[in-house]
Tab-separated table of N, CA, C and O in Angstrom:
chain	number	residue	atom	x	y	z
O	1	MET	N	0.893	-1.164	-0.006
O	1	MET	CA	0.012	-0.012	0.007
O	1	MET	C	0.904	1.229	0.013
O	1	MET	O	1.063	1.904	1.011
O	2	LYS	N	1.484	1.506	-1.124
O	2	LYS	CA	2.413	2.662	-1.262
O	2	LYS	C	1.760	3.907	-1.749
O	2	LYS	O	2.231	5.038	-1.540
O	3	HIS	N	0.632	3.771	-2.488
O	3	HIS	CA	-0.135	4.891	-3.005
O	3	HIS	C	-1.595	4.865	-2.512
O	3	HIS	O	-2.236	3.835	-2.683
O	4	LEU	N	-2.007	5.899	-1.878
O	4	LEU	CA	-3.367	5.931	-1.227
O	4	LEU	C	-4.111	7.183	-1.620
O	4	LEU	O	-3.552	8.271	-1.770
O	5	SER	N	-5.438	6.986	-1.822
O	5	SER	CA	-6.335	8.203	-1.788
O	5	SER	C	-6.844	8.309	-0.387
O	5	SER	O	-7.339	7.315	0.212
O	6	LEU	N	-6.739	9.498	0.153
O	6	LEU	CA	-7.110	9.737	1.569
O	6	LEU	C	-8.225	10.764	1.651
O	6	LEU	O	-8.173	11.825	1.037
O	7	ALA	N	-9.221	10.484	2.531
O	7	ALA	CA	-10.296	11.429	2.845
O	7	ALA	C	-9.749	12.521	3.712
O	7	ALA	O	-9.042	12.269	4.760
O	8	VAL	N	-10.073	13.738	3.430
O	8	VAL	CA	-9.743	14.896	4.250
O	8	VAL	C	-11.109	15.415	4.817
O	8	VAL	O	-11.930	15.846	4.027
O	9	VAL	N	-11.211	15.441	6.128
O	9	VAL	CA	-12.456	15.849	6.780
O	9	VAL	C	-12.256	17.132	7.596
O	9	VAL	O	-11.155	17.590	7.766
O	10	GLY	N	-13.374	17.642	8.098
O	10	GLY	CA	-13.297	18.853	8.893
O	10	GLY	C	-13.402	20.157	8.089
O	10	GLY	O	-13.073	21.224	8.520
O	11	ALA	N	-13.888	19.989	6.880
O	11	ALA	CA	-13.961	21.198	5.966
O	11	ALA	C	-14.932	22.235	6.538
O	11	ALA	O	-14.824	23.446	6.201
O	12	ASP	N	-15.911	21.865	7.370
O	12	ASP	CA	-16.876	22.852	7.870
O	12	ASP	C	-16.379	23.526	9.085
O	12	ASP	O	-17.086	24.440	9.590
O	13	HIS	N	-15.312	23.152	9.696
O	13	HIS	CA	-14.702	23.854	10.829
O	13	HIS	C	-14.047	25.129	10.384
O	13	HIS	O	-13.385	25.101	9.325
O	14	PRO	N	-14.085	26.182	11.135
O	14	PRO	CA	-13.412	27.439	10.745
O	14	PRO	C	-11.925	27.395	10.918
O	14	PRO	O	-11.421	26.758	11.792
O	15	ASN	N	-11.250	28.128	10.025
O	15	ASN	CA	-9.766	28.382	10.268
O	15	ASN	C	-9.637	29.549	11.205
O	15	ASN	O	-10.540	30.409	11.287
O	16	LYS	N	-8.527	29.630	11.878
O	16	LYS	CA	-8.272	30.737	12.793
O	16	LYS	C	-8.201	32.055	12.073
O	16	LYS	O	-8.572	33.091	12.609
O	17	SER	N	-7.716	32.065	10.861
O	17	SER	CA	-7.644	33.239	10.053
O	17	SER	C	-7.618	32.846	8.573
O	17	SER	O	-7.372	31.703	8.253
O	18	GLY	N	-7.899	33.823	7.727
O	18	GLY	CA	-7.895	33.564	6.292
O	18	GLY	C	-9.199	32.992	5.822
O	18	GLY	O	-10.197	32.948	6.536
O	19	PRO	N	-9.168	32.456	4.564
O	19	PRO	CA	-10.432	31.929	3.939
O	19	PRO	C	-10.901	30.663	4.696
O	19	PRO	O	-10.138	29.983	5.382
O	20	THR	N	-12.132	30.337	4.463
O	20	THR	CA	-12.719	29.150	5.090
O	20	THR	C	-12.133	27.926	4.356
O	20	THR	O	-11.587	28.044	3.253
O	21	ARG	N	-12.195	26.784	5.005
O	21	ARG	CA	-11.700	25.557	4.427
O	21	ARG	C	-12.439	25.171	3.177
O	21	ARG	O	-11.792	24.775	2.131
O	22	ARG	N	-13.702	25.283	3.130
O	22	ARG	CA	-14.463	24.968	1.958
O	22	ARG	C	-14.059	25.870	0.741
O	22	ARG	O	-13.970	25.419	-0.362
O	23	PHE	N	-13.885	27.132	1.021
O	23	PHE	CA	-13.479	28.061	0.000
O	23	PHE	C	-12.137	27.668	-0.518
O	23	PHE	O	-11.878	27.636	-1.750
O	24	GLU	N	-11.206	27.324	0.330
O	24	GLU	CA	-9.857	26.951	-0.121
O	24	GLU	C	-9.888	25.615	-0.885
O	24	GLU	O	-9.178	25.453	-1.919
O	25	ILE	N	-10.738	24.690	-0.498
O	25	ILE	CA	-10.911	23.414	-1.276
O	25	ILE	C	-11.402	23.739	-2.694
O	25	ILE	O	-10.893	23.219	-3.632
O	26	ALA	N	-12.300	24.696	-2.731
O	26	ALA	CA	-12.801	25.066	-4.076
O	26	ALA	C	-11.746	25.742	-4.975
O	26	ALA	O	-11.775	25.696	-6.178
O	27	MET	N	-10.729	26.303	-4.335
O	27	MET	CA	-9.613	26.946	-5.069
O	27	MET	C	-8.544	25.896	-5.481
O	27	MET	O	-7.709	26.202	-6.389
O	28	CYS	N	-8.554	24.725	-4.955
O	28	CYS	CA	-7.546	23.677	-5.295
O	28	CYS	C	-7.889	23.025	-6.588
O	28	CYS	O	-9.033	22.865	-6.976
O	29	HIS	N	-6.803	22.659	-7.298
O	29	HIS	CA	-6.952	21.972	-8.614
O	29	HIS	C	-6.345	20.604	-8.458
O	29	HIS	O	-5.387	20.408	-7.781
O	30	PRO	N	-6.905	19.600	-9.200
O	30	PRO	CA	-6.376	18.268	-9.181
O	30	PRO	C	-4.829	18.292	-9.598
O	30	PRO	O	-4.508	18.927	-10.539
O	31	GLY	N	-4.062	17.574	-8.786
O	31	GLY	CA	-2.635	17.572	-9.009
O	31	GLY	C	-1.813	18.614	-8.273
O	31	GLY	O	-0.584	18.568	-8.228
O	32	GLU	N	-2.482	19.546	-7.661
O	32	GLU	CA	-1.804	20.633	-6.900
O	32	GLU	C	-1.176	20.024	-5.618
O	32	GLU	O	-1.812	19.159	-4.980
O	33	ALA	N	-0.027	20.531	-5.223
O	33	ALA	CA	0.692	20.019	-4.058
O	33	ALA	C	-0.087	20.279	-2.789
O	33	ALA	O	-0.773	21.323	-2.678
O	34	ILE	N	-0.019	19.325	-1.916
O	34	ILE	CA	-0.717	19.350	-0.603
O	34	ILE	C	0.394	19.101	0.461
O	34	ILE	O	1.290	18.315	0.249
O	35	GLU	N	0.245	19.778	1.599
O	35	GLU	CA	1.218	19.530	2.684
O	35	GLU	C	0.512	18.871	3.848
O	35	GLU	O	-0.564	19.282	4.249
O	36	LEU	N	1.177	17.890	4.401
O	36	LEU	CA	0.706	17.225	5.578
O	36	LEU	C	1.523	17.677	6.750
O	36	LEU	O	2.786	17.520	6.763
O	37	ARG	N	0.870	18.091	7.871
O	37	ARG	CA	1.568	18.542	9.016
O	37	ARG	C	1.039	17.760	10.280
O	37	ARG	O	-0.076	17.998	10.662
O	38	PRO	N	1.855	16.981	10.897
O	38	PRO	CA	1.436	16.305	12.138
O	38	PRO	C	1.258	17.333	13.194
O	38	PRO	O	1.929	18.357	13.244
O	39	GLU	N	0.207	17.086	14.072
O	39	GLU	CA	-0.074	17.991	15.198
O	39	GLU	C	-0.036	17.257	16.492
O	39	GLU	O	-1.086	16.953	17.078
O	40	PRO	N	1.178	16.953	17.027
O	40	PRO	CA	1.277	16.184	18.248
O	40	PRO	C	0.711	16.875	19.459
O	40	PRO	O	0.413	16.211	20.443
O	41	LYS	N	0.513	18.217	19.426
O	41	LYS	CA	-0.078	18.940	20.517
O	41	LYS	C	-1.610	19.249	20.321
O	41	LYS	O	-2.167	19.984	21.131
O	42	ASN	N	-2.169	18.566	19.389
O	42	ASN	CA	-3.605	18.697	19.153
O	42	ASN	C	-4.318	18.084	20.372
O	42	ASN	O	-4.220	16.966	20.688
O	43	PRO	N	-5.161	18.922	21.086
O	43	PRO	CA	-5.834	18.422	22.279
O	43	PRO	C	-6.850	17.308	22.045
O	43	PRO	O	-7.064	16.503	22.883
O	44	ALA	N	-7.442	17.309	20.857
O	44	ALA	CA	-8.457	16.338	20.598
O	44	ALA	C	-7.893	14.979	20.146
O	44	ALA	O	-8.352	13.939	20.426
O	45	ASP	N	-6.684	15.035	19.439
O	45	ASP	CA	-6.029	13.808	18.967
O	45	ASP	C	-4.562	14.076	18.706
O	45	ASP	O	-4.233	14.743	17.744
O	46	PRO	N	-3.640	13.538	19.537
O	46	PRO	CA	-2.222	13.781	19.321
O	46	PRO	C	-1.698	13.150	18.024
O	46	PRO	O	-0.626	13.443	17.573
O	47	GLN	N	-2.458	12.247	17.401
O	47	GLN	CA	-2.098	11.632	16.197
O	47	GLN	C	-2.584	12.431	15.003
O	47	GLN	O	-2.362	12.019	13.826
O	48	ALA	N	-3.280	13.580	15.196
O	48	ALA	CA	-3.856	14.340	14.091
O	48	ALA	C	-2.838	14.802	13.075
O	48	ALA	O	-1.715	15.150	13.422
O	49	ILE	N	-3.241	14.742	11.801
O	49	ILE	CA	-2.420	15.284	10.695
O	49	ILE	C	-3.261	16.327	9.959
O	49	ILE	O	-4.262	15.948	9.344
O	50	ALA	N	-2.864	17.504	10.057
O	50	ALA	CA	-3.548	18.640	9.315
O	50	ALA	C	-3.061	18.626	7.886
O	50	ALA	O	-1.970	18.253	7.559
O	51	VAL	N	-4.049	19.075	7.044
O	51	VAL	CA	-3.773	19.119	5.581
O	51	VAL	C	-3.870	20.592	5.109
O	51	VAL	O	-4.822	21.232	5.386
O	52	TYR	N	-2.827	21.022	4.400
O	52	TYR	CA	-2.728	22.408	3.913
O	52	TYR	C	-2.639	22.441	2.405
O	52	TYR	O	-1.969	21.559	1.806
O	53	SER	N	-3.268	23.459	1.843
O	53	SER	CA	-3.203	23.669	0.392
O	53	SER	C	-1.831	24.143	-0.014
O	53	SER	O	-1.013	24.510	0.836
O	54	ALA	N	-1.596	24.288	-1.296
O	54	ALA	CA	-0.334	24.832	-1.829
O	54	ALA	C	-0.120	26.287	-1.381
O	54	ALA	O	0.961	26.803	-1.370
O	55	ARG	N	-1.254	26.969	-0.965
O	55	ARG	CA	-1.191	28.356	-0.567
O	55	ARG	C	-0.983	28.473	0.960
O	55	ARG	O	-1.038	29.536	1.537
O	56	GLY	N	-0.870	27.367	1.611
O	56	GLY	CA	-0.624	27.280	3.074
O	56	GLY	C	-1.856	27.514	3.893
O	56	GLY	O	-1.778	27.814	5.088
O	57	ILE	N	-3.031	27.266	3.331
O	57	ILE	CA	-4.303	27.399	4.037
O	57	ILE	C	-4.840	26.040	4.454
O	57	ILE	O	-4.826	25.115	3.591
O	58	GLN	N	-5.179	25.847	5.677
O	58	GLN	CA	-5.648	24.502	6.137
O	58	GLN	C	-6.966	24.203	5.454
O	58	GLN	O	-7.890	25.031	5.417
O	59	ILE	N	-7.090	22.926	4.941
O	59	ILE	CA	-8.295	22.473	4.331
O	59	ILE	C	-8.977	21.386	5.126
O	59	ILE	O	-10.064	20.973	4.829
O	60	GLY	N	-8.310	20.863	6.174
O	60	GLY	CA	-8.952	19.825	7.004
O	60	GLY	C	-7.917	18.932	7.664
O	60	GLY	O	-6.706	19.333	7.830
O	61	TYR	N	-8.356	17.672	7.985
O	61	TYR	CA	-7.503	16.782	8.610
O	61	TYR	C	-7.637	15.373	7.915
O	61	TYR	O	-8.748	15.057	7.452
O	62	ILE	N	-6.606	14.558	7.960
O	62	ILE	CA	-6.723	13.210	7.511
O	62	ILE	C	-7.621	12.443	8.477
O	62	ILE	O	-7.564	12.717	9.719
O	63	ARG	N	-8.427	11.579	7.977
O	63	ARG	CA	-9.302	10.824	8.889
O	63	ARG	C	-8.516	10.070	9.950
O	63	ARG	O	-7.462	9.522	9.619
O	64	ALA	N	-9.027	10.008	11.128
O	64	ALA	CA	-8.298	9.451	12.251
O	64	ALA	C	-7.797	8.033	12.028
O	64	ALA	O	-6.722	7.678	12.476
O	65	GLU	N	-8.608	7.184	11.382
O	65	GLU	CA	-8.186	5.796	11.200
O	65	GLU	C	-6.975	5.620	10.264
O	65	GLU	O	-6.348	4.539	10.281
O	66	ARG	N	-6.599	6.604	9.558
O	66	ARG	CA	-5.418	6.575	8.687
O	66	ARG	C	-4.213	7.250	9.286
O	66	ARG	O	-3.092	7.107	8.797
O	67	CYS	N	-4.396	8.030	10.358
O	67	CYS	CA	-3.327	8.870	10.905
O	67	CYS	C	-2.163	8.049	11.382
O	67	CYS	O	-0.988	8.380	11.189
O	68	GLN	N	-2.418	6.898	12.063
O	68	GLN	CA	-1.320	6.117	12.617
O	68	GLN	C	-0.414	5.592	11.528
O	68	GLN	O	0.802	5.620	11.578
O	69	LEU	N	-1.004	5.105	10.377
O	69	LEU	CA	-0.179	4.644	9.282
O	69	LEU	C	0.645	5.777	8.716
O	69	LEU	O	1.824	5.563	8.437
O	70	ILE	N	0.026	6.917	8.492
O	70	ILE	CA	0.762	8.084	7.898
O	70	ILE	C	1.921	8.493	8.868
O	70	ILE	O	2.979	8.768	8.374
O	71	HIS	N	1.616	8.542	10.138
O	71	HIS	CA	2.625	8.906	11.125
O	71	HIS	C	3.822	7.922	11.047
O	71	HIS	O	4.972	8.370	11.065
O	72	THR	N	3.523	6.691	11.012
O	72	THR	CA	4.542	5.643	10.967
O	72	THR	C	5.445	5.833	9.757
O	72	THR	O	6.665	5.810	9.803
O	73	VAL	N	4.844	6.045	8.615
O	73	VAL	CA	5.604	6.209	7.353
O	73	VAL	C	6.356	7.528	7.421
O	73	VAL	O	7.534	7.521	6.994
O	74	MET	N	5.811	8.603	7.960
O	74	MET	CA	6.502	9.865	7.977
O	74	MET	C	7.735	9.901	8.836
O	74	MET	O	8.653	10.668	8.588
O	75	ARG	N	7.761	8.956	9.824
O	75	ARG	CA	8.968	8.858	10.694
O	75	ARG	C	10.086	8.301	9.901
O	75	ARG	O	11.248	8.489	10.220
O	76	ARG	N	9.846	7.409	8.964
O	76	ARG	CA	10.863	6.697	8.180
O	76	ARG	C	11.163	7.320	6.805
O	76	ARG	O	12.288	7.143	6.350
O	77	ALA	N	10.163	7.898	6.201
O	77	ALA	CA	10.340	8.320	4.762
O	77	ALA	C	9.541	9.621	4.500
O	77	ALA	O	8.695	9.956	5.316
O	78	SER	N	9.703	10.093	3.340
O	78	SER	CA	8.992	11.257	2.928
O	78	SER	C	7.631	10.854	2.376
O	78	SER	O	7.512	9.915	1.667
O	79	VAL	N	6.638	11.566	2.852
O	79	VAL	CA	5.270	11.369	2.316
O	79	VAL	C	4.884	12.635	1.485
O	79	VAL	O	4.900	13.731	2.081
O	80	SER	N	4.550	12.437	0.250
O	80	SER	CA	4.091	13.588	-0.537
O	80	SER	C	2.687	13.354	-1.040
O	80	SER	O	2.195	12.254	-1.124
O	81	ALA	N	1.987	14.490	-1.182
O	81	ALA	CA	0.548	14.378	-1.487
O	81	ALA	C	0.127	15.513	-2.483
O	81	ALA	O	0.758	16.524	-2.576
O	82	ILE	N	-0.904	15.159	-3.232
O	82	ILE	CA	-1.512	16.143	-4.174
O	82	ILE	C	-3.012	16.114	-3.975
O	82	ILE	O	-3.635	15.162	-3.446
O	83	PHE	N	-3.648	17.257	-4.348
O	83	PHE	CA	-5.077	17.385	-4.328
O	83	PHE	C	-5.656	16.441	-5.403
O	83	PHE	O	-5.197	16.467	-6.492
O	84	GLN	N	-6.677	15.686	-5.022
O	84	GLN	CA	-7.354	14.746	-6.017
O	84	GLN	C	-8.668	15.370	-6.512
O	84	GLN	O	-8.840	15.655	-7.646
O	85	HIS	N	-9.632	15.575	-5.522
O	85	HIS	CA	-10.888	16.158	-5.907
O	85	HIS	C	-11.688	16.596	-4.657
O	85	HIS	O	-11.416	16.056	-3.544
O	86	ALA	N	-12.600	17.488	-4.822
O	86	ALA	CA	-13.489	17.934	-3.742
O	86	ALA	C	-14.540	16.828	-3.531
O	86	ALA	O	-14.975	16.135	-4.527
O	87	ASP	N	-15.040	16.717	-2.327
O	87	ASP	CA	-16.096	15.749	-2.023
O	87	ASP	C	-17.093	16.332	-1.047
O	87	ASP	O	-16.757	17.453	-0.426
O	88	ARG	N	-18.253	15.745	-0.771
O	88	ARG	CA	-19.173	16.334	0.146
O	88	ARG	C	-18.698	16.476	1.580
O	88	ARG	O	-19.026	17.348	2.265
O	89	TRP	N	-17.790	15.555	1.982
O	89	TRP	CA	-17.196	15.631	3.308
O	89	TRP	C	-16.030	16.597	3.420
O	89	TRP	O	-15.558	16.905	4.512
O	90	GLY	N	-15.496	17.015	2.294
O	90	GLY	CA	-14.303	17.876	2.313
O	90	GLY	C	-13.596	17.696	0.935
O	90	GLY	O	-13.958	18.250	-0.065
O	91	CYS	N	-12.570	16.786	0.997
O	91	CYS	CA	-11.869	16.476	-0.215
O	91	CYS	C	-11.157	15.175	-0.145
O	91	CYS	O	-11.045	14.581	0.949
O	92	THR	N	-10.574	14.746	-1.270
O	92	THR	CA	-9.732	13.553	-1.290
O	92	THR	C	-8.388	13.957	-1.825
O	92	THR	O	-8.284	14.712	-2.758
O	93	ILE	N	-7.334	13.470	-1.169
O	93	ILE	CA	-5.982	13.717	-1.646
O	93	ILE	C	-5.331	12.410	-2.052
O	93	ILE	O	-5.823	11.344	-1.643
O	94	ARG	N	-4.266	12.474	-2.899
O	94	ARG	CA	-3.497	11.343	-3.264
O	94	ARG	C	-2.156	11.425	-2.634
O	94	ARG	O	-1.469	12.418	-2.796
O	95	ALA	N	-1.832	10.418	-1.873
O	95	ALA	CA	-0.538	10.360	-1.193
O	95	ALA	C	0.383	9.147	-1.603
O	95	ALA	O	-0.162	8.071	-1.854
O	96	HIS	N	1.649	9.421	-1.802
O	96	HIS	CA	2.594	8.354	-2.047
O	96	HIS	C	3.441	8.182	-0.805
O	96	HIS	O	4.076	9.161	-0.366
O	97	LEU	N	3.462	7.013	-0.287
O	97	LEU	CA	4.225	6.696	0.913
O	97	LEU	C	5.599	6.195	0.755
O	97	LEU	O	6.298	5.969	1.673
O	98	ASP	N	6.040	6.162	-0.536
O	98	ASP	CA	7.444	5.671	-0.824
O	98	ASP	C	8.395	6.732	-1.305
O	98	ASP	O	9.450	6.403	-1.750
O	99	GLY	N	7.974	7.985	-1.101
O	99	GLY	CA	8.874	9.076	-1.443
O	99	GLY	C	8.829	9.529	-2.883
O	99	GLY	O	9.510	10.489	-3.252
O	100	THR	N	8.109	8.823	-3.707
O	100	THR	CA	7.950	9.219	-5.125
O	100	THR	C	6.966	10.347	-5.262
O	100	THR	O	6.089	10.534	-4.381
O	101	ALA	N	7.014	11.028	-6.365
O	101	ALA	CA	6.061	12.076	-6.648
O	101	ALA	C	4.694	11.533	-6.873
O	101	ALA	O	4.551	10.611	-7.722
O	102	PRO	N	3.643	12.016	-6.174
O	102	PRO	CA	2.310	11.453	-6.376
O	102	PRO	C	1.759	11.859	-7.745
O	102	PRO	O	2.105	12.902	-8.317
O	103	VAL	N	0.929	10.964	-8.301
O	103	VAL	CA	0.218	11.211	-9.543
O	103	VAL	C	-1.210	10.872	-9.311
O	103	VAL	O	-1.550	10.021	-8.488
O	104	LEU	N	-2.124	11.528	-10.035
O	104	LEU	CA	-3.510	11.210	-9.917
O	104	LEU	C	-3.788	9.882	-10.475
O	104	LEU	O	-3.228	9.399	-11.460
O	105	PRO	N	-4.738	9.116	-9.860
O	105	PRO	CA	-5.090	7.797	-10.333
O	105	PRO	C	-5.844	7.930	-11.674
O	105	PRO	O	-6.434	8.997	-11.947
O	106	GLU	N	-5.747	6.902	-12.450
O	106	GLU	CA	-6.461	6.938	-13.695
O	106	GLU	C	-7.972	6.904	-13.440
O	106	GLU	O	-8.415	6.226	-12.555
O	107	VAL	N	-8.708	7.702	-14.227
O	107	VAL	CA	-10.142	7.797	-14.031
O	107	VAL	C	-10.816	6.793	-14.924
O	107	VAL	O	-10.519	6.692	-16.137
O	108	ASP	N	-11.748	6.094	-14.384
O	108	ASP	CA	-12.624	5.205	-15.158
O	108	ASP	C	-13.564	6.071	-15.951
O	108	ASP	O	-14.291	6.866	-15.362
O	109	ASP	N	-13.594	5.930	-17.251
O	109	ASP	CA	-14.428	6.757	-18.074
O	109	ASP	C	-15.869	6.368	-18.030
O	109	ASP	O	-16.703	6.951	-18.732
O	110	PHE	N	-16.233	5.299	-17.296
O	110	PHE	CA	-17.613	4.867	-17.247
O	110	PHE	C	-18.450	5.884	-16.509
O	110	PHE	O	-18.054	6.419	-15.470
O	111	ARG	N	-19.592	6.215	-17.007
O	111	ARG	CA	-20.509	7.178	-16.375
O	111	ARG	C	-21.905	6.420	-16.346
O	111	ARG	O	-22.192	5.614	-17.121
O	112	ALA	N	-22.705	6.869	-15.402
O	112	ALA	CA	-24.032	6.315	-15.316
O	112	ALA	C	-24.832	6.505	-16.549
O	112	ALA	O	-25.681	5.663	-16.937
O	113	ALA	N	-24.574	7.590	-17.276
O	113	ALA	CA	-25.292	7.808	-18.566
O	113	ALA	C	-24.920	6.789	-19.600
O	113	ALA	O	-25.658	6.604	-20.614
O	114	ASP	N	-23.845	6.039	-19.416
O	114	ASP	CA	-23.416	5.012	-20.362
O	114	ASP	C	-24.073	3.704	-20.117
O	114	ASP	O	-23.789	2.745	-20.774
O	115	TRP	N	-24.943	3.567	-19.113
O	115	TRP	CA	-25.568	2.351	-18.790
O	115	TRP	C	-26.830	2.163	-19.572
O	115	TRP	O	-27.607	3.093	-19.683
O	116	PRO	N	-27.128	1.044	-20.063
O	116	PRO	CA	-26.301	-0.153	-20.087
O	116	PRO	C	-25.143	-0.002	-21.057
O	116	PRO	O	-25.188	0.882	-21.886
O	117	PRO	N	-24.119	-0.813	-20.852
O	117	PRO	CA	-22.922	-0.686	-21.732
O	117	PRO	C	-23.303	-0.857	-23.195
O	117	PRO	O	-24.193	-1.549	-23.500
O	118	PRO	N	-22.609	-0.211	-24.103
O	118	PRO	CA	-22.934	-0.323	-25.540
O	118	PRO	C	-22.898	-1.742	-26.054
O	118	PRO	O	-23.568	-1.969	-27.010
O	119	SER	N	-22.138	-2.587	-25.442
O	119	SER	CA	-22.056	-3.991	-25.909
O	119	SER	C	-23.330	-4.792	-25.621
O	119	SER	O	-23.445	-5.920	-26.053
O	120	SER	N	-24.288	-4.268	-24.845
O	120	SER	CA	-25.462	-4.976	-24.523
O	120	SER	C	-26.245	-5.323	-25.777
O	120	SER	O	-26.390	-4.520	-26.630
O	121	GLU	N	-26.770	-6.504	-25.788
O	121	GLU	CA	-27.521	-6.946	-27.026
O	121	GLU	C	-28.834	-6.201	-27.153
O	121	GLU	O	-29.247	-5.883	-28.304
O	122	ASP	N	-29.483	-5.988	-26.136
O	122	ASP	CA	-30.797	-5.309	-26.143
O	122	ASP	C	-30.857	-4.245	-25.059
O	122	ASP	O	-31.328	-4.410	-23.985
O	123	ALA	N	-30.280	-3.114	-25.415
O	123	ALA	CA	-30.133	-1.981	-24.396
O	123	ALA	C	-31.431	-1.390	-23.964
O	123	ALA	O	-31.478	-0.798	-22.917
O	124	ASP	N	-32.498	-1.621	-24.684
O	124	ASP	CA	-33.779	-1.051	-24.283
O	124	ASP	C	-34.645	-1.999	-23.405
O	124	ASP	O	-35.735	-1.557	-22.930
O	125	TRP	N	-34.252	-3.189	-23.149
O	125	TRP	CA	-34.989	-4.150	-22.412
O	125	TRP	C	-34.487	-4.091	-20.948
O	125	TRP	O	-33.346	-4.230	-20.607
O	126	TRP	N	-35.460	-3.879	-20.014
O	126	TRP	CA	-35.195	-3.928	-18.629
O	126	TRP	C	-36.210	-4.810	-17.935
O	126	TRP	O	-37.432	-4.702	-18.215
O	127	PRO	N	-35.876	-5.723	-17.050
O	127	PRO	CA	-36.863	-6.589	-16.436
O	127	PRO	C	-37.715	-5.830	-15.462
O	127	PRO	O	-37.254	-4.756	-14.926
O	128	ASP	N	-38.994	-6.282	-15.243
O	128	ASP	CA	-39.847	-5.656	-14.283
O	128	ASP	C	-39.310	-5.923	-12.858
O	128	ASP	O	-38.775	-7.047	-12.643
O	129	GLU	N	-39.450	-4.994	-11.976
O	129	GLU	CA	-39.046	-5.248	-10.628
O	129	GLU	C	-39.994	-6.279	-10.042
O	129	GLU	O	-41.239	-6.283	-10.209
O	130	GLU	N	-39.408	-7.127	-9.223
O	130	GLU	CA	-40.199	-8.170	-8.495
O	130	GLU	C	-40.185	-7.818	-7.034
O	130	GLU	O	-39.150	-7.778	-6.406
O	131	TRP	N	-41.298	-7.564	-6.466
O	131	TRP	CA	-41.425	-7.118	-5.079
O	131	TRP	C	-41.881	-8.339	-4.231
O	131	TRP	O	-42.715	-9.110	-4.662
O	132	PRO	N	-41.307	-8.477	-3.072
O	132	PRO	CA	-41.702	-9.639	-2.174
O	132	PRO	C	-43.151	-9.457	-1.721
O	132	PRO	O	-43.636	-8.343	-1.503
O	133	ASP	N	-43.790	-10.584	-1.573
O	133	ASP	CA	-45.190	-10.591	-1.152
O	133	ASP	C	-45.362	-10.288	0.330
O	133	ASP	O	-44.591	-10.548	1.107
């Protein structure tokens, strides 16, 4: 597990100064550098890892269940991250835990509008729903 997409949460909490986290997330572009900063003096969680945009504005925190892994790796090697995309909970970032430069994952070009797939023999036929008695 050397390359991860990580959820960044806490976007609705205010920053001490500067723009709001949601505003800063809206300003981020896929592939833009992201900085991870451990916060050992964080009163809520000494394992917390704050996430900052390329402009130095906090956009949230790595989810708690991933912090121990990231901390362990950060003690041994460089962890680099880039902005992946905005989400309803905040955003998702892409991190490489092996010291290599992160790259965005390949996007599956499948969209819901493409369903059923073009290879379907009879794309207009759909079975009736069967409801339990």
